[in-house]
Amino acid sequence: MGTLSSPTEAVDLSHHINKRSKARHPSPLKDIIKFMNQDGMISLAGGSGAGNGELVALARRLTDRLHAPTYRYDCLLHPGNTNAWAKVVGLLCEEDDNIIVDEYVYPSAQALWIPMGIKAVPVDADAEGMQADKLEKMLATWDDGGRRGKRPHVVYIVPVGSNPTGLSISKRRRQALYEVCVKYDMIIVEDDPYYCLQYPPYNPKAADATVDSTAAPLPTDEFVASLIPSFLSMDRQGRVIRLESFSKTLFPALRLGYFIANPVFIERLLRASEVETQDPSGLSQLFVLQLLRQWTIDGYIGWLQTLQSQYRQRRDWLLGAIAENFELMETDTGSSTSASKEYRACIRGSDGDVKPVFSFVDPTAGMFLWTKFDLRAVSRFSELSDKQDISDPEQTFADELWKAWCSELILVTPGSYYHPWQGPEFTATAARGAEAATCDFRLSFATPTKEQIELGQYVGFTLTL
């Protein structure tokens, strides 16, 4: 973590702001808001685009406790991370730009910029997350303005409990990625709603243990020390724009979160908020403000620890149900420092042969499990592969499989929803360079009960066979 003793000024990164954002003028009605805070002022001037001042101050205090940025930063409220990301795209990106992303991307994150002609540039990941050496090689060999267009200057990443893969980027990998971004003058957009929902790796022997909801939370400093340091805490130049959300920690309908960023970025984001959304719902702000007044910052962090325990147990329910229906075999992740483990879910035939069905990396944060199905021994996939009129047998089989599950009232999210948009010519499995004879599905353990998870796994198991 950083230190608050002597914060420095962020470096000048204003050249990253796009033409449209540079051209924004303050709303005449909002520019007088700074006078409202003067002692004794009777304001007949209207509302604020920046949100409740006390809540913004509490957001700053929470930021200092969790991340301790080393440079002078600002906060700005926003109506949820999806809208916040849209504002960041409107701040940094021009039409036909490229954006660095993970191997798989949350659909809404890219749907908003596809009409702008912007394309995703995915970077390979392992159990520690996005690979820094692959990112550096890509940037070093980029032909700026050539066939692929302008070299990217924005990295969009969900670093903890990624949606959809459930992966978390290790501290070592974050440090390496940050240095690459400094070298190539990149802006990191840290979309991190699951940051405090980190938990230990899956332990099969303790999978059925019950969470003790009466257990006292850890002291705040001890809890914070247990978390992977954020990109924001490593940022020494002001090149991280962090998106925080209360929606994932209190309830989704709040549509309330906040930006943490270099003041030059916050000022432009405020100009956009004034004329696009204004500040978030007053009722949502009041609800969170009253909670934080009552709980204090330490009390809110204690609440986050309770959520952390609950999501950990839900993860254990899901992996425990998989272990009951399949034979789990641990595989080598290729990393000596990753806390996550990779498993292969297999079935054993009557002849004793072990047949792999799907693989997954144990999620150590968030709400999702990402599964990769092995189709090499599936007869139906072989049939589809032999048909001349089917250009993408992997996707055809995946569509058949999830619809078969759906007919039995088991709903999963197809992995195709999360394919990075690289253009219409890169949608098929082979064209994307994806692994042949595989398909992916995202499973969420956020809402089902233990009984529903166990039933869903059993039904899914029998259909898979």
Short mmCIF file of C-alpha atoms in Angstrom, two decimals:
data_model
loop_
_atom_site.label_atom_id
_atom_site.label_comp_id
_atom_site.label_asym_id
_atom_site.label_seq_id
_atom_site.Cartn_x
_atom_site.Cartn_y
_atom_site.Cartn_z
CA MET A 1 0.00 0.00 0.00
CA GLY A 2 1.02 3.61 -0.43
CA THR A 3 1.50 6.22 2.25
CA LEU A 4 -0.51 9.33 2.95
CA SER A 5 2.39 11.22 4.56
CA SER A 6 3.48 13.22 1.53
CA PRO A 7 1.25 12.82 -1.52
CA THR A 8 2.76 14.03 -4.77
CA GLU A 9 1.18 15.69 -7.76
CA ALA A 10 0.13 13.47 -10.66
CA VAL A 11 2.12 13.82 -13.87
CA ASP A 12 0.53 15.67 -16.76
CA LEU A 13 -1.57 13.13 -18.65
CA SER A 14 -3.93 15.60 -20.31
CA HIS A 15 -2.78 14.47 -23.77
CA HIS A 16 -4.87 11.31 -23.23
CA ILE A 17 -8.12 13.32 -23.15
CA ASN A 18 -9.99 13.08 -26.44
CA LYS A 19 -11.08 15.99 -28.63
CA ARG A 20 -14.72 15.89 -27.57
CA SER A 21 -13.91 15.93 -23.88
CA LYS A 22 -11.38 18.74 -24.28
CA ALA A 23 -14.08 20.80 -25.98
CA ARG A 24 -16.56 20.50 -23.08
CA HIS A 25 -17.47 23.69 -21.25
CA PRO A 26 -18.83 23.87 -17.71
CA SER A 27 -22.60 23.97 -17.53
CA PRO A 28 -23.47 27.59 -16.69
CA LEU A 29 -25.92 26.40 -14.06
CA LYS A 30 -23.36 24.13 -12.39
CA ASP A 31 -20.32 26.37 -12.44
CA ILE A 32 -21.65 28.49 -9.58
CA ILE A 33 -21.89 25.49 -7.23
CA LYS A 34 -18.53 26.30 -5.64
CA PHE A 35 -20.19 29.33 -4.03
CA MET A 36 -22.80 27.18 -2.29
CA ASN A 37 -20.33 25.97 0.32
CA GLN A 38 -19.56 29.41 1.66
CA ASP A 39 -20.63 29.86 5.29
CA GLY A 40 -24.05 31.43 5.59
CA MET A 41 -24.81 31.20 1.86
CA ILE A 42 -28.54 30.98 1.10
CA SER A 43 -28.65 29.08 -2.17
CA LEU A 44 -31.51 29.55 -4.59
CA ALA A 45 -29.34 28.24 -7.42
CA GLY A 46 -30.29 24.56 -7.72
CA GLY A 47 -28.49 21.24 -7.43
CA SER A 48 -25.00 19.84 -7.90
CA GLY A 49 -23.45 17.69 -10.61
CA ALA A 50 -20.75 16.41 -8.28
CA GLY A 51 -23.03 14.79 -5.71
CA ASN A 52 -23.34 15.20 -1.97
CA GLY A 53 -20.18 16.76 -0.56
CA GLU A 54 -20.23 14.76 2.66
CA LEU A 55 -20.59 11.49 0.76
CA VAL A 56 -17.70 12.43 -1.53
CA ALA A 57 -15.60 13.15 1.57
CA LEU A 58 -16.50 9.73 3.00
CA ALA A 59 -15.52 8.14 -0.31
CA ARG A 60 -12.14 9.82 0.02
CA ARG A 61 -11.73 8.50 3.57
CA LEU A 62 -12.64 5.00 2.40
CA THR A 63 -10.14 5.31 -0.45
CA ASP A 64 -7.39 6.35 1.97
CA ARG A 65 -8.10 3.35 4.23
CA LEU A 66 -8.26 0.76 1.44
CA HIS A 67 -5.71 2.06 -1.09
CA ALA A 68 -3.69 4.96 0.39
CA PRO A 69 -2.86 6.58 -2.99
CA THR A 70 0.55 8.25 -3.11
CA TYR A 71 -0.51 11.19 -5.28
CA ARG A 72 -3.17 13.89 -4.93
CA TYR A 73 -6.38 12.47 -6.32
CA ASP A 74 -10.05 13.44 -6.53
CA CYS A 75 -13.31 11.51 -6.23
CA LEU A 76 -16.54 11.97 -8.17
CA LEU A 77 -19.83 10.12 -7.68
CA HIS A 78 -21.33 8.19 -10.59
CA PRO A 79 -24.53 6.15 -11.21
CA GLY A 80 -22.91 2.70 -11.37
CA ASN A 81 -19.79 1.26 -12.99
CA THR A 82 -21.39 0.59 -16.39
CA ASN A 83 -22.19 4.26 -16.79
CA ALA A 84 -18.83 5.18 -15.28
CA TRP A 85 -17.00 3.15 -17.93
CA ALA A 86 -19.10 4.79 -20.64
CA LYS A 87 -17.96 8.18 -19.33
CA VAL A 88 -14.32 7.06 -19.33
CA VAL A 89 -14.63 5.92 -22.96
CA GLY A 90 -16.13 9.34 -23.68
CA LEU A 91 -13.14 10.91 -21.93
CA LEU A 92 -10.24 9.00 -23.46
CA CYS A 93 -11.22 7.31 -26.73
CA GLU A 94 -11.62 8.56 -30.26
CA GLU A 95 -13.50 6.71 -32.99
CA ASP A 96 -11.67 3.69 -34.41
CA ASP A 97 -9.37 3.44 -31.38
CA ASN A 98 -8.18 0.16 -29.89
CA ILE A 99 -8.55 -0.82 -26.23
CA ILE A 100 -6.45 -3.41 -24.42
CA VAL A 101 -8.66 -5.94 -22.61
CA ASP A 102 -8.55 -9.37 -20.97
CA GLU A 103 -9.09 -12.58 -22.93
CA TYR A 104 -12.81 -12.32 -22.10
CA VAL A 105 -14.75 -9.12 -21.50
CA TYR A 106 -18.02 -8.20 -19.77
CA PRO A 107 -20.48 -7.64 -22.66
CA SER A 108 -21.82 -4.25 -21.58
CA ALA A 109 -18.28 -2.93 -21.25
CA GLN A 110 -17.68 -3.26 -24.98
CA ALA A 111 -21.19 -2.94 -26.39
CA LEU A 112 -21.12 0.81 -25.79
CA TRP A 113 -17.99 1.45 -27.87
CA ILE A 114 -18.60 -0.97 -30.75
CA PRO A 115 -20.71 1.69 -32.60
CA MET A 116 -17.70 4.02 -32.34
CA GLY A 117 -15.63 1.60 -34.43
CA ILE A 118 -13.46 0.83 -31.40
CA LYS A 119 -12.01 -2.69 -31.25
CA ALA A 120 -10.77 -4.86 -28.42
CA VAL A 121 -7.19 -6.06 -28.32
CA PRO A 122 -7.18 -9.09 -25.99
CA VAL A 123 -4.06 -10.13 -24.08
CA ASP A 124 -3.48 -13.72 -23.01
CA ALA A 125 -3.89 -14.54 -19.33
CA ASP A 126 -2.82 -17.32 -16.98
CA ALA A 127 -3.80 -18.08 -13.38
CA GLU A 128 -2.18 -14.78 -12.29
CA GLY A 129 -4.18 -12.75 -14.80
CA MET A 130 -3.17 -10.71 -17.85
CA GLN A 131 0.39 -11.53 -18.86
CA ALA A 132 2.67 -8.49 -18.73
CA ASP A 133 5.25 -9.92 -21.14
CA LYS A 134 2.55 -10.55 -23.74
CA LEU A 135 1.27 -6.98 -23.31
CA GLU A 136 4.73 -5.50 -23.69
CA LYS A 137 5.50 -7.56 -26.79
CA MET A 138 2.23 -6.47 -28.36
CA LEU A 139 2.91 -2.79 -27.71
CA ALA A 140 6.57 -2.97 -28.72
CA THR A 141 5.75 -4.51 -32.10
CA TRP A 142 2.67 -2.42 -32.84
CA ASP A 143 2.77 -0.72 -36.24
CA ASP A 144 1.21 2.57 -35.17
CA GLY A 145 -1.31 3.66 -37.76
CA GLY A 146 -0.77 0.54 -39.85
CA ARG A 147 -3.17 -2.28 -40.55
CA ARG A 148 -4.41 -2.45 -36.97
CA GLY A 149 -4.79 1.31 -36.53
CA LYS A 150 -3.50 3.46 -33.69
CA ARG A 151 -1.57 1.85 -30.88
CA PRO A 152 -3.83 1.49 -27.83
CA HIS A 153 -3.37 3.88 -24.93
CA VAL A 154 -6.10 2.50 -22.62
CA VAL A 155 -6.17 -0.77 -20.68
CA TYR A 156 -9.59 -1.84 -19.36
CA ILE A 157 -9.38 -4.49 -16.69
CA VAL A 158 -11.44 -6.09 -13.90
CA PRO A 159 -8.51 -7.16 -11.69
CA VAL A 160 -10.30 -8.99 -8.84
CA GLY A 161 -12.86 -11.77 -9.40
CA SER A 162 -13.06 -10.81 -13.06
CA ASN A 163 -16.43 -11.02 -14.76
CA PRO A 164 -16.58 -13.57 -16.36
CA THR A 165 -13.45 -15.60 -15.56
CA GLY A 166 -13.31 -15.15 -11.77
CA LEU A 167 -9.54 -14.57 -12.03
CA SER A 168 -7.64 -12.14 -9.80
CA ILE A 169 -4.38 -10.53 -10.85
CA SER A 170 -1.53 -11.24 -8.43
CA LYS A 171 0.47 -8.46 -6.78
CA ARG A 172 3.57 -9.43 -8.74
CA ARG A 173 1.70 -9.37 -12.04
CA ARG A 174 0.09 -5.99 -11.23
CA GLN A 175 3.46 -4.44 -10.60
CA ALA A 176 4.78 -5.78 -13.92
CA LEU A 177 1.69 -4.59 -15.82
CA TYR A 178 1.91 -1.14 -14.25
CA GLU A 179 5.54 -0.73 -15.33
CA VAL A 180 4.63 -1.71 -18.90
CA CYS A 181 1.90 0.95 -18.83
CA VAL A 182 4.36 3.57 -17.59
CA LYS A 183 6.85 2.62 -20.32
CA TYR A 184 4.25 2.87 -23.09
CA ASP A 185 2.25 5.76 -21.58
CA MET A 186 -0.97 3.80 -21.03
CA ILE A 187 -4.00 4.67 -18.88
CA ILE A 188 -5.28 1.81 -16.69
CA VAL A 189 -9.04 1.74 -16.06
CA GLU A 190 -9.44 -0.39 -12.92
CA ASP A 191 -13.07 -1.54 -12.83
CA ASP A 192 -13.02 -3.24 -9.43
CA PRO A 193 -16.46 -3.78 -7.83
CA TYR A 194 -15.41 -7.11 -6.24
CA TYR A 195 -12.21 -5.85 -4.60
CA CYS A 196 -13.20 -6.65 -1.00
CA LEU A 197 -14.80 -9.98 -1.96
CA GLN A 198 -11.43 -11.79 -1.94
CA TYR A 199 -11.13 -15.10 -0.15
CA PRO A 200 -8.74 -18.08 0.23
CA PRO A 201 -8.49 -20.90 -2.35
CA TYR A 202 -11.03 -23.69 -2.30
CA ASN A 203 -10.38 -26.32 0.37
CA PRO A 204 -12.30 -29.55 -0.37
CA LYS A 205 -11.99 -30.68 3.27
CA ALA A 206 -13.75 -27.54 4.52
CA ALA A 207 -16.27 -27.17 1.70
CA ASP A 208 -19.24 -28.06 3.91
CA ALA A 209 -18.26 -25.78 6.76
CA THR A 210 -20.84 -23.21 7.79
CA VAL A 211 -19.93 -19.53 7.87
CA ASP A 212 -20.03 -18.18 11.40
CA SER A 213 -22.06 -15.02 10.88
CA THR A 214 -21.47 -14.03 14.51
CA ALA A 215 -17.67 -14.01 14.21
CA ALA A 216 -16.12 -10.61 14.84
CA PRO A 217 -14.54 -9.02 11.76
CA LEU A 218 -10.80 -8.52 11.60
CA PRO A 219 -9.41 -5.11 12.57
CA THR A 220 -9.54 -2.88 9.50
CA ASP A 221 -5.78 -2.64 9.02
CA GLU A 222 -5.41 -6.42 9.25
CA PHE A 223 -8.21 -6.97 6.74
CA VAL A 224 -6.80 -4.42 4.29
CA ALA A 225 -3.37 -6.04 4.56
CA SER A 226 -4.91 -9.37 3.54
CA LEU A 227 -6.13 -7.96 0.20
CA ILE A 228 -4.15 -7.87 -3.04
CA PRO A 229 -2.93 -4.27 -3.42
CA SER A 230 -4.92 -2.39 -6.05
CA PHE A 231 -3.42 -0.78 -9.14
CA LEU A 232 -4.43 2.54 -7.55
CA SER A 233 -2.23 1.85 -4.52
CA MET A 234 0.75 1.23 -6.85
CA ASP A 235 0.10 4.27 -9.02
CA ARG A 236 2.80 6.93 -8.66
CA GLN A 237 1.84 9.01 -11.71
CA GLY A 238 -1.95 9.34 -11.71
CA ARG A 239 -2.48 7.01 -14.70
CA VAL A 240 -5.06 4.77 -12.96
CA ILE A 241 -8.77 5.61 -13.17
CA ARG A 242 -10.49 3.45 -10.57
CA LEU A 243 -14.21 2.66 -10.71
CA GLU A 244 -15.77 1.88 -7.31
CA SER A 245 -19.31 0.61 -6.71
CA PHE A 246 -21.70 0.48 -3.77
CA SER A 247 -24.12 -1.56 -5.90
CA LYS A 248 -22.19 -4.83 -5.51
CA THR A 249 -21.72 -4.36 -1.76
CA LEU A 250 -25.13 -3.03 -0.67
CA PHE A 251 -27.72 -3.74 -3.37
CA PRO A 252 -27.72 -3.42 -7.19
CA ALA A 253 -30.65 -1.04 -7.50
CA LEU A 254 -28.60 1.70 -5.80
CA ARG A 255 -26.82 2.54 -9.09
CA LEU A 256 -24.20 4.42 -7.11
CA GLY A 257 -20.42 4.42 -7.10
CA TYR A 258 -17.51 6.79 -7.49
CA PHE A 259 -14.45 7.55 -9.62
CA ILE A 260 -10.99 7.84 -8.08
CA ALA A 261 -8.55 9.51 -10.43
CA ASN A 262 -6.06 12.16 -11.37
CA PRO A 263 -7.75 15.59 -10.88
CA VAL A 264 -7.35 16.45 -14.57
CA PHE A 265 -9.50 13.43 -15.44
CA ILE A 266 -12.04 14.05 -12.68
CA GLU A 267 -12.60 17.62 -13.85
CA ARG A 268 -13.45 16.45 -17.36
CA LEU A 269 -15.63 13.62 -16.04
CA LEU A 270 -17.53 16.17 -13.99
CA ARG A 271 -18.12 18.29 -17.11
CA ALA A 272 -19.64 15.21 -18.79
CA SER A 273 -21.77 14.36 -15.74
CA GLU A 274 -23.22 17.87 -15.64
CA VAL A 275 -24.79 17.52 -19.06
CA GLU A 276 -25.33 13.74 -19.39
CA THR A 277 -26.50 12.21 -16.11
CA GLN A 278 -25.97 14.91 -13.48
CA ASP A 279 -25.19 13.44 -10.06
CA PRO A 280 -26.58 10.00 -9.05
CA SER A 281 -30.03 9.57 -7.49
CA GLY A 282 -30.46 11.68 -4.39
CA LEU A 283 -32.27 8.83 -2.63
CA SER A 284 -29.35 6.47 -3.29
CA GLN A 285 -26.88 9.05 -2.02
CA LEU A 286 -28.96 9.63 1.12
CA PHE A 287 -29.26 5.90 1.81
CA VAL A 288 -25.50 5.30 1.58
CA LEU A 289 -24.68 8.49 3.44
CA GLN A 290 -26.89 7.53 6.39
CA LEU A 291 -25.39 4.02 6.48
CA LEU A 292 -21.83 5.33 6.52
CA ARG A 293 -22.72 7.88 9.18
CA GLN A 294 -24.13 5.10 11.33
CA TRP A 295 -21.57 2.39 10.58
CA THR A 296 -18.47 4.60 10.15
CA ILE A 297 -15.77 3.58 7.68
CA ASP A 298 -14.59 0.75 9.93
CA GLY A 299 -18.14 -0.53 10.28
CA TYR A 300 -18.63 -0.56 6.51
CA ILE A 301 -15.39 -2.48 6.05
CA GLY A 302 -16.65 -4.93 8.69
CA TRP A 303 -19.80 -5.37 6.60
CA LEU A 304 -17.62 -6.10 3.56
CA GLN A 305 -15.91 -8.86 5.52
CA THR A 306 -19.30 -10.47 6.17
CA LEU A 307 -20.04 -10.41 2.44
CA GLN A 308 -16.61 -11.84 1.74
CA SER A 309 -17.38 -14.86 3.96
CA GLN A 310 -20.78 -15.40 2.37
CA TYR A 311 -19.46 -15.39 -1.19
CA ARG A 312 -16.62 -17.68 -0.17
CA GLN A 313 -19.13 -20.21 1.12
CA ARG A 314 -21.23 -19.92 -2.03
CA ARG A 315 -18.11 -20.60 -4.08
CA ASP A 316 -17.46 -23.66 -1.90
CA TRP A 317 -21.03 -24.90 -2.43
CA LEU A 318 -20.58 -24.77 -6.19
CA LEU A 319 -17.17 -26.43 -6.25
CA GLY A 320 -18.34 -28.99 -3.70
CA ALA A 321 -21.30 -29.88 -5.93
CA ILE A 322 -18.95 -30.28 -8.89
CA ALA A 323 -16.71 -32.54 -6.79
CA GLU A 324 -19.71 -34.74 -5.94
CA ASN A 325 -20.57 -35.33 -9.60
CA PHE A 326 -17.13 -35.35 -11.18
CA GLU A 327 -13.67 -36.54 -10.30
CA LEU A 328 -11.56 -33.43 -9.69
CA MET A 329 -7.94 -33.52 -10.76
CA GLU A 330 -5.65 -30.63 -9.89
CA THR A 331 -3.50 -29.45 -12.80
CA ASP A 332 -0.43 -27.27 -13.06
CA THR A 333 -1.28 -23.57 -13.50
CA GLY A 334 2.21 -22.80 -14.76
CA SER A 335 2.71 -20.26 -11.97
CA SER A 336 4.63 -20.75 -8.74
CA THR A 337 3.13 -17.65 -7.11
CA SER A 338 -0.56 -17.88 -7.98
CA ALA A 339 -2.88 -18.65 -5.07
CA SER A 340 -5.51 -20.03 -7.44
CA LYS A 341 -5.62 -23.70 -8.37
CA GLU A 342 -6.69 -25.16 -11.69
CA TYR A 343 -8.87 -28.25 -11.79
CA ARG A 344 -10.06 -30.66 -14.46
CA ALA A 345 -13.51 -32.17 -13.88
CA CYS A 346 -13.49 -35.73 -15.22
CA ILE A 347 -15.62 -38.85 -15.43
CA ARG A 348 -14.26 -42.36 -15.18
CA GLY A 349 -15.53 -44.88 -17.70
CA SER A 350 -16.38 -48.51 -17.03
CA ASP A 351 -12.97 -49.42 -18.42
CA GLY A 352 -11.28 -47.20 -15.86
CA ASP A 353 -10.23 -44.55 -18.37
CA VAL A 354 -10.54 -40.94 -17.17
CA LYS A 355 -12.35 -38.60 -19.57
CA PRO A 356 -11.92 -34.82 -19.04
CA VAL A 357 -15.21 -32.91 -19.31
CA PHE A 358 -14.31 -29.35 -18.37
CA SER A 359 -11.61 -27.37 -16.57
CA PHE A 360 -11.68 -24.27 -14.38
CA VAL A 361 -9.48 -22.04 -12.24
CA ASP A 362 -10.62 -21.86 -8.62
CA PRO A 363 -12.04 -18.33 -8.19
CA THR A 364 -10.55 -16.60 -5.15
CA ALA A 365 -12.80 -13.55 -5.40
CA GLY A 366 -16.08 -12.33 -6.81
CA MET A 367 -19.15 -14.27 -7.92
CA PHE A 368 -18.25 -16.31 -11.01
CA LEU A 369 -16.78 -19.61 -12.16
CA TRP A 370 -15.47 -19.86 -15.73
CA THR A 371 -15.57 -23.35 -17.24
CA LYS A 372 -13.84 -24.56 -20.41
CA PHE A 373 -15.40 -27.72 -21.87
CA ASP A 374 -13.26 -30.27 -23.68
CA LEU A 375 -15.14 -31.46 -26.77
CA ARG A 376 -12.57 -33.82 -28.28
CA ALA A 377 -14.34 -37.00 -27.11
CA VAL A 378 -17.91 -35.75 -27.63
CA SER A 379 -19.63 -37.63 -30.45
CA ARG A 380 -22.11 -34.83 -31.21
CA PHE A 381 -19.25 -32.37 -31.66
CA SER A 382 -17.58 -34.80 -34.05
CA GLU A 383 -20.80 -34.97 -36.07
CA LEU A 384 -20.99 -31.18 -36.30
CA SER A 385 -17.31 -30.92 -37.25
CA ASP A 386 -17.86 -33.27 -40.19
CA LYS A 387 -20.68 -31.18 -41.67
CA GLN A 388 -19.53 -28.94 -44.52
CA ASP A 389 -22.21 -26.32 -43.91
CA ILE A 390 -21.15 -25.62 -40.29
CA SER A 391 -18.29 -23.14 -40.16
CA ASP A 392 -17.98 -22.97 -36.36
CA PRO A 393 -18.78 -26.38 -34.82
CA GLU A 394 -17.55 -25.27 -31.38
CA GLN A 395 -20.09 -22.48 -31.18
CA THR A 396 -22.85 -24.60 -32.71
CA PHE A 397 -22.30 -27.29 -30.09
CA ALA A 398 -22.14 -24.71 -27.27
CA ASP A 399 -25.49 -23.27 -28.35
CA GLU A 400 -27.06 -26.72 -28.37
CA LEU A 401 -25.65 -27.55 -24.94
CA TRP A 402 -26.74 -24.45 -23.05
CA LYS A 403 -30.21 -24.60 -24.62
CA ALA A 404 -30.51 -28.24 -23.54
CA TRP A 405 -29.64 -27.21 -19.99
CA CYS A 406 -32.11 -24.34 -20.23
CA SER A 407 -34.90 -26.75 -21.23
CA GLU A 408 -34.27 -28.51 -17.91
CA LEU A 409 -34.47 -25.14 -16.07
CA ILE A 410 -30.72 -24.79 -15.61
CA LEU A 411 -29.47 -21.47 -16.97
CA VAL A 412 -25.81 -20.60 -17.54
CA THR A 413 -24.26 -17.81 -19.55
CA PRO A 414 -22.64 -18.82 -22.87
CA GLY A 415 -18.98 -17.91 -23.09
CA SER A 416 -19.55 -16.39 -26.53
CA TYR A 417 -21.17 -13.39 -24.83
CA TYR A 418 -17.74 -12.46 -23.49
CA HIS A 419 -15.62 -12.75 -26.63
CA PRO A 420 -13.68 -9.52 -27.17
CA TRP A 421 -15.02 -7.61 -30.16
CA GLN A 422 -12.18 -7.48 -32.70
CA GLY A 423 -14.41 -6.92 -35.70
CA PRO A 424 -17.03 -8.97 -37.59
CA GLU A 425 -14.34 -11.09 -39.26
CA PHE A 426 -13.08 -12.35 -35.87
CA THR A 427 -16.19 -13.93 -34.38
CA ALA A 428 -15.72 -17.63 -35.21
CA THR A 429 -13.60 -19.85 -32.96
CA ALA A 430 -10.82 -20.38 -35.50
CA ALA A 431 -10.79 -16.73 -36.61
CA ARG A 432 -10.35 -15.56 -33.02
CA GLY A 433 -7.40 -17.90 -32.56
CA ALA A 434 -9.24 -19.65 -29.72
CA GLU A 435 -8.43 -23.19 -28.66
CA ALA A 436 -10.08 -25.68 -31.01
CA ALA A 437 -12.57 -28.28 -29.71
CA THR A 438 -13.44 -26.22 -26.64
CA CYS A 439 -16.27 -23.96 -25.52
CA ASP A 440 -16.84 -21.87 -22.38
CA PHE A 441 -19.64 -21.12 -19.95
CA ARG A 442 -19.90 -18.74 -17.00
CA LEU A 443 -21.57 -19.97 -13.81
CA SER A 444 -22.64 -17.44 -11.17
CA PHE A 445 -22.89 -18.52 -7.53
CA ALA A 446 -24.15 -15.13 -6.34
CA THR A 447 -27.85 -15.92 -5.88
CA PRO A 448 -28.74 -19.67 -5.92
CA THR A 449 -29.26 -21.52 -2.65
CA LYS A 450 -27.11 -24.52 -1.73
CA GLU A 451 -29.96 -26.85 -2.71
CA GLN A 452 -30.40 -25.15 -6.09
CA ILE A 453 -26.67 -25.34 -6.79
CA GLU A 454 -26.57 -29.06 -5.95
CA LEU A 455 -29.64 -29.82 -8.07
CA GLY A 456 -28.32 -27.75 -10.96
CA GLN A 457 -24.99 -29.58 -10.90
CA TYR A 458 -26.70 -32.98 -10.86
CA VAL A 459 -28.97 -32.13 -13.79
CA GLY A 460 -26.09 -30.58 -15.68
CA PHE A 461 -23.97 -33.67 -15.01
CA THR A 462 -26.59 -36.09 -16.35
CA LEU A 463 -27.17 -33.99 -19.48
CA THR A 464 -23.44 -33.72 -20.09
CA LEU A 465 -23.18 -37.49 -20.04
#
